[in-house]
CSV table of C-alpha atoms in Angstrom, one decimal:
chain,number,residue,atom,x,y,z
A,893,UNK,CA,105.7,-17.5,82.5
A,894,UNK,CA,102.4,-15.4,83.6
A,895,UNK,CA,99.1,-15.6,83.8
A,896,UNK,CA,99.2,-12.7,81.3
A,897,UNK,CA,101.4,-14.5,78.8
A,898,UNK,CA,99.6,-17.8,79.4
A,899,UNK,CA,95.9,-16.0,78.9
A,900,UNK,CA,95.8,-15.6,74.9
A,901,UNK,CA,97.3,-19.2,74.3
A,902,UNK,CA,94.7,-20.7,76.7
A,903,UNK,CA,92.1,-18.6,75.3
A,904,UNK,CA,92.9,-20.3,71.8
A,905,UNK,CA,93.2,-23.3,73.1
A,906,UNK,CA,89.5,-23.4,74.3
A,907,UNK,CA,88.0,-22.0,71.4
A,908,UNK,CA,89.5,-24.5,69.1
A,909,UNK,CA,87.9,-26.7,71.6
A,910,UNK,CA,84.8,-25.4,72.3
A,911,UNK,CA,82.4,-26.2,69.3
A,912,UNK,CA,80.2,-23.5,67.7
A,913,UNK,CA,76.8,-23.1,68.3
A,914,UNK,CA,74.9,-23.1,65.3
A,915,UNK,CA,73.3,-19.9,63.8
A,916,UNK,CA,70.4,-18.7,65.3
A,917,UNK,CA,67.3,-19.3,62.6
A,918,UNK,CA,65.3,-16.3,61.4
A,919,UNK,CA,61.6,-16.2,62.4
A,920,UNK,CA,61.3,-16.1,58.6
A,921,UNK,CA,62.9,-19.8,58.6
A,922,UNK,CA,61.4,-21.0,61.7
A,923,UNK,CA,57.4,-19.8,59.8
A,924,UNK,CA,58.4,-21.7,56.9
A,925,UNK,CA,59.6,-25.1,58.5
A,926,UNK,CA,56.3,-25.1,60.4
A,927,UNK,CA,54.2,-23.9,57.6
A,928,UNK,CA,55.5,-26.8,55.9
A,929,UNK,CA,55.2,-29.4,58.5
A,930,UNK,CA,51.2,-28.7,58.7
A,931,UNK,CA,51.4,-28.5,54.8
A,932,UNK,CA,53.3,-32.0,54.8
A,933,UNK,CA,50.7,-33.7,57.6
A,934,UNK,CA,53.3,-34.0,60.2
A,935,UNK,CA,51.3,-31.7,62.1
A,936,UNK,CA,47.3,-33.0,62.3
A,937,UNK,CA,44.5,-31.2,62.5
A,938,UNK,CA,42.9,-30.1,66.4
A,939,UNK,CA,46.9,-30.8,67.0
A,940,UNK,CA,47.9,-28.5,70.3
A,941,UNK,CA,51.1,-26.8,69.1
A,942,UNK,CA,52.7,-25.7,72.6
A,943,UNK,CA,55.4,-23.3,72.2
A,944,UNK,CA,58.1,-24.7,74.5
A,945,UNK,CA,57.8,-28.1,72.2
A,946,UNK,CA,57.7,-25.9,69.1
A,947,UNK,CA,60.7,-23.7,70.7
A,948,UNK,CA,63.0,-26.9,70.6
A,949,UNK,CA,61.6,-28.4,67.5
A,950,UNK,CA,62.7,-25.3,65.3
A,951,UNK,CA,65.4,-23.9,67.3
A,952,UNK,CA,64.6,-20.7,68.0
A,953,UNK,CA,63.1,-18.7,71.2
A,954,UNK,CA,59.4,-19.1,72.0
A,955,UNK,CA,59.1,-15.3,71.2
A,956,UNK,CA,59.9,-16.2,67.7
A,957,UNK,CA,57.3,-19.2,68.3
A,958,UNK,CA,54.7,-17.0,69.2
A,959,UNK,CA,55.4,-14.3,66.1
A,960,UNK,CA,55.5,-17.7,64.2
A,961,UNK,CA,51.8,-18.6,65.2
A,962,UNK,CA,50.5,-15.2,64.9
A,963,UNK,CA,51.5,-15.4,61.5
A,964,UNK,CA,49.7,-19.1,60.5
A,965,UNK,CA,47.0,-17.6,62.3
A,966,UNK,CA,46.4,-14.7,59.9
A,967,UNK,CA,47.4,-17.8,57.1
A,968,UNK,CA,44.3,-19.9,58.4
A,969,UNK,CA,46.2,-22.5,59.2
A,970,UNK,CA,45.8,-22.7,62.9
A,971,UNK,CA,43.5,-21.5,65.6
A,972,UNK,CA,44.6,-19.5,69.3
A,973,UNK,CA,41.7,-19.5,71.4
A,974,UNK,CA,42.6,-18.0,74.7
A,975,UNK,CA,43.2,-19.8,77.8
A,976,UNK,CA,43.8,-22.9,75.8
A,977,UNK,CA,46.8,-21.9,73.2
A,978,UNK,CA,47.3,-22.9,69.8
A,979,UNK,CA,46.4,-25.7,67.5
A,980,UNK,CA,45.7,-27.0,63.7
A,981,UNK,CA,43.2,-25.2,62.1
A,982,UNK,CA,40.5,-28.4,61.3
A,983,UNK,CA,39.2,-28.0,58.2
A,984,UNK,CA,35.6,-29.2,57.6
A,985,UNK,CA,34.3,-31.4,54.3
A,986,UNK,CA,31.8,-28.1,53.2
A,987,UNK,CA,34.9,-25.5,53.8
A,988,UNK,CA,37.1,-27.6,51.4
A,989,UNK,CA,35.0,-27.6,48.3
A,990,UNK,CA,35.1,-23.7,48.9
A,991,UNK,CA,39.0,-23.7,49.2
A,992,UNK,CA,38.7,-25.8,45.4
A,993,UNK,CA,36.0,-23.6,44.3
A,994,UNK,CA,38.9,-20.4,45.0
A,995,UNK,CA,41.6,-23.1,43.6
A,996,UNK,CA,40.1,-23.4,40.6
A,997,UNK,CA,39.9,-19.6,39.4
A,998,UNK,CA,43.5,-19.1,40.5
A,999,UNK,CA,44.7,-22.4,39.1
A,1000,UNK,CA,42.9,-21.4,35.7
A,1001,UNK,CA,44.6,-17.9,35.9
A,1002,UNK,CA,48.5,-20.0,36.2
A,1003,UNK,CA,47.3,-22.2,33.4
A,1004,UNK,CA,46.6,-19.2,31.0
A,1005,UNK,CA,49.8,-17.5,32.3
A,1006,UNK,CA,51.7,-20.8,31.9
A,1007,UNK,CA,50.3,-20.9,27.8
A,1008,UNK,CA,51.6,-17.7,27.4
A,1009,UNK,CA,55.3,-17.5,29.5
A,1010,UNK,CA,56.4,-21.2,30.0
A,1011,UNK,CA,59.4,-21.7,28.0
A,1012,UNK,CA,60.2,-25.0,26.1
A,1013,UNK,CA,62.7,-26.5,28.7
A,1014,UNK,CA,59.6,-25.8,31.0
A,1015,UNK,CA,57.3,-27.4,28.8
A,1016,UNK,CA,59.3,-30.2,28.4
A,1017,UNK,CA,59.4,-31.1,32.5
A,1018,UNK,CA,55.8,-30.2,32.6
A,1019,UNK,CA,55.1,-33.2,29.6
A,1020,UNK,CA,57.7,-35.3,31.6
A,1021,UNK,CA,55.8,-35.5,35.0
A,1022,UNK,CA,52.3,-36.4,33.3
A,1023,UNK,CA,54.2,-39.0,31.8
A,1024,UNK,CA,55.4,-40.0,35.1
A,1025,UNK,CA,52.1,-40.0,36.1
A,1026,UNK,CA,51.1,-42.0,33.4
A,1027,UNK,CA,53.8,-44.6,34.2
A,1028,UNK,CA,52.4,-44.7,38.1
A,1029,UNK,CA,48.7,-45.2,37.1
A,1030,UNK,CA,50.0,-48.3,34.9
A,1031,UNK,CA,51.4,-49.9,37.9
A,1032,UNK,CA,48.4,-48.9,40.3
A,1033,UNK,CA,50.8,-46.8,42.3
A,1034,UNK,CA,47.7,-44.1,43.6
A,1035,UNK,CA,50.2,-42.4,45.8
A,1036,UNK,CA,52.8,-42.5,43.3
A,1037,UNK,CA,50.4,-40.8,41.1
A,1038,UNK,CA,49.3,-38.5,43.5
A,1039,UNK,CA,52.5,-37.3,44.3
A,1040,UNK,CA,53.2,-36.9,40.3
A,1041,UNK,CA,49.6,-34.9,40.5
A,1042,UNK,CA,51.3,-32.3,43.3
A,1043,UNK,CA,54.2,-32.0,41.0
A,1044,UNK,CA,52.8,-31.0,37.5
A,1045,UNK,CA,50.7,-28.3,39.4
A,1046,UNK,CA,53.8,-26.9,41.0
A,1047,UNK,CA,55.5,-26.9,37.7
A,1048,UNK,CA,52.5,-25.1,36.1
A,1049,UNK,CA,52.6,-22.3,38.4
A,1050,UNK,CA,56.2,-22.3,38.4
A,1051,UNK,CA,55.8,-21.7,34.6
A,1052,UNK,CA,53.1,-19.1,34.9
A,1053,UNK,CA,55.4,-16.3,36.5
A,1054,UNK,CA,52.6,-15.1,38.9
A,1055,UNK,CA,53.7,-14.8,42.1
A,1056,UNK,CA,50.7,-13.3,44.0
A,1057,UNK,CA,48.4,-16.4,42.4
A,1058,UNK,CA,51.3,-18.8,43.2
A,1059,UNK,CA,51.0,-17.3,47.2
A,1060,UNK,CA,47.5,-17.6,47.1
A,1061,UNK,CA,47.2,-21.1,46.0
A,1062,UNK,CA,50.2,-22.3,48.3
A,1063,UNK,CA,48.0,-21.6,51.3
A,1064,UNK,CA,44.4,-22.9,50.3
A,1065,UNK,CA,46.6,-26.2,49.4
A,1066,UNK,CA,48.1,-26.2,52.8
A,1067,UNK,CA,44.5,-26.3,54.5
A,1068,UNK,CA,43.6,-29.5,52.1
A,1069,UNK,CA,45.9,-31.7,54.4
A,1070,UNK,CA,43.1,-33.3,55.8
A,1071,UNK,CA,41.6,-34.1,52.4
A,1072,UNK,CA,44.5,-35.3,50.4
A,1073,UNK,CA,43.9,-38.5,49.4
A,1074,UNK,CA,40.4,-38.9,49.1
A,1075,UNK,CA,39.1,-38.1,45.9
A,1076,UNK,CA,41.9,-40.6,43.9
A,1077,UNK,CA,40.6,-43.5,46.0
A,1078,UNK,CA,37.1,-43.0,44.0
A,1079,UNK,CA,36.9,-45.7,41.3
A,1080,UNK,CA,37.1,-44.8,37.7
A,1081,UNK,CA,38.6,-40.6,38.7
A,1082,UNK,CA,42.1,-41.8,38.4
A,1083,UNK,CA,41.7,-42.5,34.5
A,1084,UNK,CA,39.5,-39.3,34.7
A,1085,UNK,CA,41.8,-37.6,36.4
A,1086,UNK,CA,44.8,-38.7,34.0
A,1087,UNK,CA,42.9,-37.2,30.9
A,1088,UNK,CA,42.3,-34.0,32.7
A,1089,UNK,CA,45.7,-33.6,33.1
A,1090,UNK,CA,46.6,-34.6,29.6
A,1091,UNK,CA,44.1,-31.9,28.4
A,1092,UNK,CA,45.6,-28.8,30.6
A,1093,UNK,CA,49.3,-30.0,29.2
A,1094,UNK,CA,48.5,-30.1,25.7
A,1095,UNK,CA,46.7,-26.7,26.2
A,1096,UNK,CA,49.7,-25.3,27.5
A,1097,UNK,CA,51.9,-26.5,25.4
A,1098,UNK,CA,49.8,-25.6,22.3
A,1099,UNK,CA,50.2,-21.8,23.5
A,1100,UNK,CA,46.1,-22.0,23.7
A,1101,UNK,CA,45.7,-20.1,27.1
A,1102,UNK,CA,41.9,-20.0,26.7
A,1103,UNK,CA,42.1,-24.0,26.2
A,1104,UNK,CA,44.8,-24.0,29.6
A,1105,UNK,CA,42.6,-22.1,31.3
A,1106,UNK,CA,39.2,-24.1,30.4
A,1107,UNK,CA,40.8,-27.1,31.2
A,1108,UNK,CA,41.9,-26.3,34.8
A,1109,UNK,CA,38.9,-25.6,35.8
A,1110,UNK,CA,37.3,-28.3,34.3
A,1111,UNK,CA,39.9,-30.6,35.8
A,1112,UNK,CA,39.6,-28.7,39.7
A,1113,UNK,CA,35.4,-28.6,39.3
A,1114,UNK,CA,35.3,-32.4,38.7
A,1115,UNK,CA,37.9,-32.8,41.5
A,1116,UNK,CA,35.6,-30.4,44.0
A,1117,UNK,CA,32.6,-32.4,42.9
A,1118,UNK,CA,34.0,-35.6,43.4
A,1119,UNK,CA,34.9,-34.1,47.1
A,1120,UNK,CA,31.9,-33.3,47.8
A,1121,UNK,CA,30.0,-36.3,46.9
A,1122,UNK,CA,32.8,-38.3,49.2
A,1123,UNK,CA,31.7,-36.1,51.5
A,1124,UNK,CA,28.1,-36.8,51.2
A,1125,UNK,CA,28.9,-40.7,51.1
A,1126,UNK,CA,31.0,-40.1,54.5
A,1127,UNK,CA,28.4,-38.2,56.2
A,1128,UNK,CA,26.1,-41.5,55.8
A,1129,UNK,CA,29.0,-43.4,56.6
A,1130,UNK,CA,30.0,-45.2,53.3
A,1131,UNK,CA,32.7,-43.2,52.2
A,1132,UNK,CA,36.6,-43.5,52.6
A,1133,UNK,CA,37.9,-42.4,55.8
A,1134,UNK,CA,39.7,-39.0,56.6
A,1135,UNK,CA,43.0,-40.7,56.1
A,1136,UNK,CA,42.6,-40.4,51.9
A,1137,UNK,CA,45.8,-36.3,48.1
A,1138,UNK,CA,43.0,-34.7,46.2
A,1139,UNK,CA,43.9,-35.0,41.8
């Protein structure tokens, strides 16, 4: 037989053989898994993000790491100074009550929209994760509760149908990392917080959008107060420690 006969049945051969490599990801992908890796805590604050670690992490070339950090640059979310690369974007005590000061007009704004759009089977999982929430606060389960907290305000703006608020909001949460559990450590605001909640959900699903929208901002100024005087109490060093999700 020859080599030309024996060419296309070898060439088969190998490529059953040979396994396939997997897709290349889009910077689009790689910007989101990152994204949500500072958003998540996996990535800390001051954190050097070197691009030949990054490159491997996500996959992808570091050219697409370095469109990737240009991008979470213009997001806030992390710093490039030159001649010492890239990190986490730290967040400071007196920045974060600004970022719930902004929270708290667009979270109003998804609260009113919510009122008006959500539709029943939304309203229905909206009252279901407060009383989740509820269940978690009976057993003492703070993170539990905290995690329940996250989940009703996604559902809220899910419900509200505004894209450009729900954008927004998604990247002044991301730079809260730092802050995330402090505020629900403070005795007495997890029953606070609990009512708060209770008050935006029965606004909403009352179809009261003035009520929605009075009642997320009451609920986000108490938790940017209650930040803020953690804060304070840290700063004289009798407050919790960095490691605490705001509610």
């Amino acid at each position: 037989m020859s080599d030309a006969a024996r060419t296309p049945a070898t060439a088969a051969r190998r490529a059953v053989g040979t396994p396939r490599r997997p897709p290349a990801r889009s910077a689009d992908e790689a910007y989101q898994e990152l994204r949500e890796a500072i958003h998540r805590g996996e990535l800390m604050p001051n954190e050097r993000l070197i691009e030949v670690e990054l490159a491997a992490r996500l996959q992808v070339s570091r050219a697409v790491v370095r469109t990737v950090l240009v991008r979470l640059v213009q997001d806030g979310l992390v710093v490039s100074t030159p001649n010492r690369g890239a990190h986490v974007r730290l967040v400071t005590e007196e920045e974060a009550v600004e970022i719930l000061q902004a929270r708290a007009v667009l979270e109003a704004l998804t609260a009113r929209q919510a009122a008006l759009h959500a539709t029943a089977r939304e309203i229905t999982t909206i009252r279901r994760v407060l009383d989740r929430m509820t269940q978690k606060l009976e057993q003492d389960d703070l993170l539990g509760y905290s995690e329940g907290n996250a989940d009703l305000h996604a559902a809220i703006i899910a419900a509200a149908r505004h894209e450009t608020a729900a954008r927004m909001i998604a990247g002044l949460r991301a730079q809260l990392v730092r802050f995330q559990y402090r505020t629900i450590l403070v005795p007495s605001r997890p029953a606070q917080s609990l009512g708060e909640h209770t008050a935006v959900v029965e606004a909403i699903a009352n179809r009261d959008p003035d009520a929605a929208e009075a009642a997320m901002r009451r609920h986000l100024g108490h938790v940017e107060s209650t930040l803020a005087n953690t804060a304070s109490a840290a700063r004289r060093g009798a407050g919790p420690s960095d490691g605490t999700r705001t509610a």
